[in-house]
Structures are given as C-alpha cells and as structure tokens.
Short mmCIF file of C-alpha atoms in Angstrom, two decimals:
data_model
loop_
_atom_site.label_atom_id
_atom_site.label_comp_id
_atom_site.label_asym_id
_atom_site.label_seq_id
_atom_site.Cartn_x
_atom_site.Cartn_y
_atom_site.Cartn_z
CA MET A 1 19.19 -8.65 8.25
CA LYS A 2 18.59 -7.46 4.69
CA VAL A 3 15.11 -6.01 4.24
CA PHE A 4 13.20 -5.69 0.98
CA VAL A 5 9.79 -4.15 0.32
CA TYR A 6 7.59 -5.33 -2.53
CA HIS A 7 4.40 -3.39 -3.20
CA THR A 8 2.55 -6.45 -4.55
CA PRO A 9 3.17 -10.21 -4.69
CA GLU A 10 3.54 -9.92 -8.47
CA LEU A 11 6.66 -7.75 -8.00
CA THR A 12 8.56 -10.29 -5.89
CA PRO A 13 11.47 -12.19 -7.48
CA ILE A 14 10.40 -15.44 -9.10
CA ASP A 15 13.67 -17.35 -8.73
CA HIS A 16 14.07 -17.38 -4.95
CA LEU A 17 12.33 -16.81 -1.63
CA PRO A 18 13.39 -14.99 1.57
CA ASP A 19 14.30 -16.52 4.89
CA CYS A 20 11.23 -14.75 6.29
CA ALA A 21 8.26 -13.26 4.44
CA VAL A 22 5.95 -10.75 6.12
CA VAL A 23 2.63 -10.59 4.26
CA ILE A 24 0.76 -7.30 4.66
CA ASP A 25 -2.87 -6.56 3.78
CA VAL A 26 -3.90 -3.80 6.15
CA LEU A 27 -7.37 -3.38 4.61
CA ARG A 28 -8.22 -5.95 5.74
CA ALA A 29 -7.04 -9.57 5.53
CA THR A 30 -3.98 -9.52 7.79
CA THR A 31 -5.76 -7.26 10.26
CA THR A 32 -8.66 -9.73 10.34
CA ILE A 33 -6.36 -12.74 10.71
CA ALA A 34 -4.58 -11.20 13.69
CA THR A 35 -7.87 -10.20 15.29
CA ALA A 36 -9.42 -13.65 14.81
CA LEU A 37 -6.46 -15.46 16.37
CA ASN A 38 -6.37 -12.96 19.21
CA ALA A 39 -10.07 -13.64 19.83
CA GLY A 40 -9.45 -17.35 20.20
CA ALA A 41 -9.79 -18.79 16.71
CA ASP A 42 -8.07 -22.16 16.46
CA SER A 43 -6.41 -21.30 13.15
CA VAL A 44 -6.90 -19.49 9.86
CA GLN A 45 -6.64 -21.21 6.47
CA ALA A 46 -6.30 -18.91 3.47
CA PHE A 47 -7.50 -19.60 -0.07
CA SER A 48 -7.28 -17.56 -3.26
CA ASP A 49 -10.13 -19.58 -4.77
CA LEU A 50 -13.64 -19.66 -3.31
CA THR A 51 -14.53 -23.05 -4.77
CA THR A 52 -11.52 -24.69 -3.14
CA LEU A 53 -12.37 -23.03 0.17
CA MET A 54 -15.87 -24.50 0.05
CA GLN A 55 -14.58 -27.98 -0.77
CA VAL A 56 -11.90 -28.06 1.93
CA SER A 57 -14.08 -26.51 4.62
CA GLU A 58 -16.71 -29.22 4.02
CA THR A 59 -14.26 -31.70 5.58
CA TRP A 60 -14.56 -29.86 8.90
CA PRO A 61 -17.50 -30.19 11.34
CA PRO A 62 -19.89 -27.26 10.83
CA GLU A 63 -19.57 -26.24 14.48
CA LYS A 64 -15.77 -25.97 14.11
CA ARG A 65 -15.58 -23.86 10.97
CA LEU A 66 -16.33 -20.37 9.74
CA ARG A 67 -16.24 -19.37 6.09
CA ALA A 68 -15.09 -15.81 5.48
CA GLY A 69 -15.32 -14.57 1.91
CA GLU A 70 -14.68 -11.13 0.39
CA ARG A 71 -14.55 -9.84 -3.16
CA GLY A 72 -14.28 -6.16 -3.98
CA GLY A 73 -14.60 -5.33 -0.29
CA ALA A 74 -18.04 -6.94 0.02
CA PRO A 75 -19.01 -10.24 1.68
CA VAL A 76 -19.39 -13.29 -0.56
CA GLU A 77 -22.75 -15.04 -0.74
CA GLY A 78 -22.67 -18.46 0.88
CA CYS A 79 -20.06 -17.52 3.50
CA ASP A 80 -20.68 -16.99 7.20
CA MET A 81 -18.96 -13.61 7.23
CA GLY A 82 -17.00 -11.18 5.12
CA ASN A 83 -13.56 -9.75 5.83
CA SER A 84 -14.31 -7.39 8.69
CA PRO A 85 -12.08 -7.71 11.75
CA LEU A 86 -14.93 -6.34 13.85
CA ASP A 87 -16.84 -9.58 13.28
CA CYS A 88 -14.03 -11.59 14.89
CA THR A 89 -15.29 -11.63 18.45
CA PRO A 90 -14.59 -14.50 20.88
CA ASP A 91 -18.18 -15.72 20.82
CA ILE A 92 -18.12 -15.98 17.02
CA VAL A 93 -14.60 -17.27 16.22
CA GLY A 94 -13.53 -18.93 19.48
CA GLY A 95 -12.24 -22.47 18.96
CA LYS A 96 -13.01 -22.47 15.23
CA ARG A 97 -10.93 -22.55 12.07
CA LEU A 98 -11.52 -19.52 9.87
CA PHE A 99 -11.50 -20.47 6.19
CA ILE A 100 -10.84 -17.18 4.43
CA THR A 101 -10.60 -15.92 0.87
CA THR A 102 -10.09 -12.27 -0.01
CA THR A 103 -9.38 -10.24 -3.12
CA ASN A 104 -5.72 -9.61 -2.37
CA GLY A 105 -4.23 -10.83 0.91
CA THR A 106 -4.74 -14.54 0.38
CA ARG A 107 -3.02 -14.30 -3.01
CA ALA A 108 0.03 -12.73 -1.37
CA LEU A 109 0.17 -15.53 1.21
CA GLN A 110 0.19 -18.13 -1.55
CA ARG A 111 3.06 -16.41 -3.34
CA VAL A 112 5.45 -16.83 -0.38
CA GLU A 113 4.01 -19.91 1.35
CA GLN A 114 7.11 -22.00 0.58
CA SER A 115 9.41 -19.59 2.44
CA PRO A 116 11.10 -21.03 5.56
CA SER A 117 9.16 -18.60 7.73
CA VAL A 118 5.93 -16.72 6.92
CA ILE A 119 4.20 -14.26 9.24
CA THR A 120 1.52 -11.66 8.69
CA GLY A 121 1.76 -8.01 9.60
CA SER A 122 -0.63 -5.10 9.86
CA LEU A 123 -0.63 -1.82 11.69
CA ILE A 124 -2.44 -3.32 14.68
CA ASN A 125 0.28 -5.95 15.28
CA ARG A 126 3.26 -4.07 13.84
CA GLN A 127 5.47 -4.40 16.92
CA ALA A 128 4.73 -8.11 17.33
CA ALA A 129 6.05 -8.67 13.80
CA VAL A 130 9.10 -6.52 14.53
CA ASN A 131 9.83 -8.39 17.78
CA TYR A 132 9.76 -11.70 15.91
CA LEU A 133 12.23 -10.43 13.31
CA LEU A 134 14.53 -9.02 15.97
CA HIS A 135 14.49 -12.33 17.82
CA LYS A 136 14.95 -14.62 14.82
CA GLN A 137 17.34 -12.38 12.84
CA PRO A 138 16.57 -13.89 9.42
CA GLU A 139 19.21 -13.11 6.81
CA THR A 140 16.67 -11.85 4.27
CA VAL A 141 13.22 -10.38 4.93
CA TRP A 142 10.55 -9.55 2.37
CA LEU A 143 7.81 -7.14 3.42
CA VAL A 144 5.16 -8.03 0.82
CA GLY A 145 2.19 -5.77 0.31
CA SER A 146 -0.94 -7.35 -1.11
CA GLY A 147 -1.93 -4.35 -3.20
CA TRP A 148 -5.24 -4.26 -5.03
CA GLU A 149 -5.76 -6.69 -7.91
CA GLY A 150 -2.10 -6.50 -8.85
CA GLY A 151 -1.74 -2.74 -8.34
CA TYR A 152 -0.09 -0.55 -5.74
CA SER A 153 -1.73 -0.03 -2.34
CA LEU A 154 -0.86 3.04 -0.26
CA GLU A 155 -1.77 1.49 3.10
CA ASP A 156 0.25 -1.70 2.62
CA THR A 157 3.43 0.15 1.69
CA THR A 158 2.91 2.55 4.59
CA CYS A 159 2.63 -0.44 6.94
CA ALA A 160 5.83 -1.90 5.47
CA GLY A 161 7.45 1.44 6.27
CA ALA A 162 6.13 1.26 9.84
CA ILE A 163 7.74 -2.17 10.28
CA ALA A 164 11.03 -1.02 8.73
CA ASP A 165 11.02 2.11 10.89
CA SER A 166 10.69 0.13 14.12
CA LEU A 167 13.39 -2.31 13.01
CA LYS A 168 15.76 0.60 12.39
CA GLN A 169 14.98 2.05 15.80
CA HIS A 170 15.77 -1.22 17.58
CA THR A 171 18.90 -2.38 15.76
CA ASP A 172 21.63 -1.02 13.53
CA LYS A 173 22.03 -4.42 11.86
CA ILE A 174 19.58 -3.59 9.06
CA ASP A 175 20.60 -3.49 5.42
CA ILE A 176 18.28 -1.74 2.96
CA GLY A 177 17.64 -4.23 0.19
CA ASN A 178 15.88 -2.03 -2.37
CA ASP A 179 14.71 1.53 -2.96
CA GLU A 180 11.16 0.55 -2.06
CA VAL A 181 12.23 0.35 1.60
CA ILE A 182 13.32 4.00 1.50
CA ALA A 183 10.04 4.97 -0.16
CA ALA A 184 8.03 3.01 2.41
CA LEU A 185 9.87 4.70 5.27
CA ALA A 186 9.15 8.12 3.76
CA LEU A 187 5.46 7.27 3.42
CA TYR A 188 5.22 6.13 7.01
CA HIS A 189 7.05 9.19 8.31
CA HIS A 190 4.58 11.37 6.40
CA TRP A 191 1.43 9.60 7.63
CA GLN A 192 2.40 8.18 11.04
CA ASP A 193 0.42 10.74 13.01
CA ASN A 194 -2.68 10.54 10.81
CA LEU A 195 -3.07 6.97 9.60
CA LEU A 196 -6.85 7.15 9.42
CA GLU A 197 -6.67 10.11 7.07
CA MET A 198 -4.29 8.10 4.90
CA PHE A 199 -6.95 5.38 4.69
CA ASN A 200 -9.57 7.99 3.80
CA GLN A 201 -7.45 9.11 0.86
CA SER A 202 -6.41 5.68 -0.40
CA SER A 203 -8.36 4.03 -3.20
CA HIS A 204 -9.27 0.95 -1.18
CA GLY A 205 -10.12 3.04 1.85
CA LYS A 206 -12.58 4.99 -0.30
CA ARG A 207 -13.96 1.72 -1.63
CA LEU A 208 -14.62 0.52 1.91
CA LEU A 209 -16.14 3.84 2.92
CA ARG A 210 -18.66 3.43 0.09
CA LEU A 211 -19.55 0.11 1.72
CA ASN A 212 -20.08 1.89 5.07
CA CYS A 213 -16.99 0.35 6.67
CA HIS A 214 -16.06 3.48 8.62
CA GLU A 215 -15.52 1.58 11.88
CA ASP A 216 -13.33 -0.95 10.10
CA LEU A 217 -11.02 1.83 8.94
CA LYS A 218 -10.79 3.24 12.45
CA TYR A 219 -9.92 -0.17 13.86
CA CYS A 220 -7.36 -0.97 11.17
CA SER A 221 -5.59 2.38 11.66
CA GLN A 222 -4.56 1.62 15.26
CA ILE A 223 -0.85 0.93 15.52
CA ASP A 224 0.54 -1.71 17.91
CA TYR A 225 -2.96 -2.43 19.21
CA LEU A 226 -2.53 -6.22 19.55
CA ASP A 227 0.44 -8.19 20.81
CA ILE A 228 -0.13 -11.21 18.60
CA LEU A 229 1.70 -12.75 15.68
CA PRO A 230 0.05 -15.01 13.10
CA ILE A 231 2.61 -17.49 11.78
CA GLN A 232 2.30 -20.13 9.09
CA LYS A 233 2.56 -23.66 10.51
CA GLU A 234 2.03 -25.31 7.12
CA PRO A 235 1.26 -23.84 3.69
CA SER A 236 -1.77 -21.52 3.88
CA ILE A 237 -2.53 -22.33 7.55
CA LEU A 238 -1.81 -19.68 10.19
CA VAL A 239 -1.82 -20.02 13.96
CA LYS A 240 -1.05 -17.79 16.92
CA LEU A 241 2.62 -17.83 17.84
#
C-alpha cells in the first residue's frame, strides 16, 4: 500500500487517480457526513454548487430531504441547516438524504469522485477509515485534505497524519509516497494529545470560534469516536458501509 498525502484537492495529480481516495475535511464536512450517517441518514449527496443542490433536491419529497449549506463557516440562507455535526441527530436526519454543499469538503469529493473507491475520513472516524484500508489493501491511497479555499489547512493534514500513523502501527506493508506523509505524521505526533488546542490555533478553527462554534470544535476533536465509514456508492453520493 503506497500512501500519499495532499494538503488540498488542487495539489493532487491531474493525470491519474488512486485506487482509494480518503477525503478529509475535519472542520467540518466529513465529520458532519459521518455523524449524519451514524444518526440514521439514508445517504449524503455532496455538491460544490448551491444552485445545483437546490435543483436536484427538488426532485426528492420534502419529507425525505434535508438541505445543508455552508459558506465561510456560516449557514446558507434557504437551507434547512448549516454544516454543524451537532445538528445531525436521529430525529432530524433519520431516514432522509442530506443534500450538502460546503466551502471546501464537497470540492475535494468532486476532485476524486471517479476513483475506484472513495471514503471520507475525520478524526472522529479515523480508525474506521484505517480498518477499511487494512482490509481492502488498495495499491495506492491518497489522503486528500480539503484545505480552505485552495490553501493549506492544519487540521486536515493533522488528520491525514493520524490515519497514516494508525496504518503504520497495524502493518509494515506501507510505502511512503511523498514527503507530505512524513510532515503529516510529524504534525499528528506533535498535536495528538491536544487536538482541541490545535483547532483553537488553526485559521479555520478561529473562524468557527468567531461564529460561536465552540461545541463543534470539541466534538470534531474527538478521535475514534464513531465506528462508521461513509463510502461513495456513486459519484457524489455517500452511504454507510
């Protein structure tokens, strides 16, 4: 298994795709997706464009859909909810498809959606993602951070390091594909005992704190909290494995 880390979708190679892509947007898209599916959502469909989300979601019965929209960390007008995982309770999302668009995570999903296998990872379901990779043993793995509007994101690369660290602990059949893996491992080793403080220092963490999302940060900083793996069943549509 050859593992690569890419800080943003824009940094991934343009001429090929991996056997398995792990999309990471810790704050907050992939954390929210995992939480929604764990709470009983039927599926999650991701969109980079709000207009397209509105058009496609109109084809679903109102009682079977939820529109989740976020831009700049704040909820989007006209949607049922924003991008907070804390809103994904069974009574709200149970049995429904979540139509979601976010600033960064949904763009990363679109970049790799044609890969043979696409899963999403976050700190809360880190080990579930690792277990899938250990079971499937894909030849090449991309750990793709979503970043922030094309730029580097501390929390996504740290999460990539957390996944790589667990892989290394469970098997010696790991090849380091690029220097970014080594950097991600170093970041995780530095912050692993104080992930919430890492969020507090990161640019997007500070952005969310200004929006009074303190509880979101606490939730997102829990490692291996959920044993659930979102997996793409068709382009842009994720279900619980």
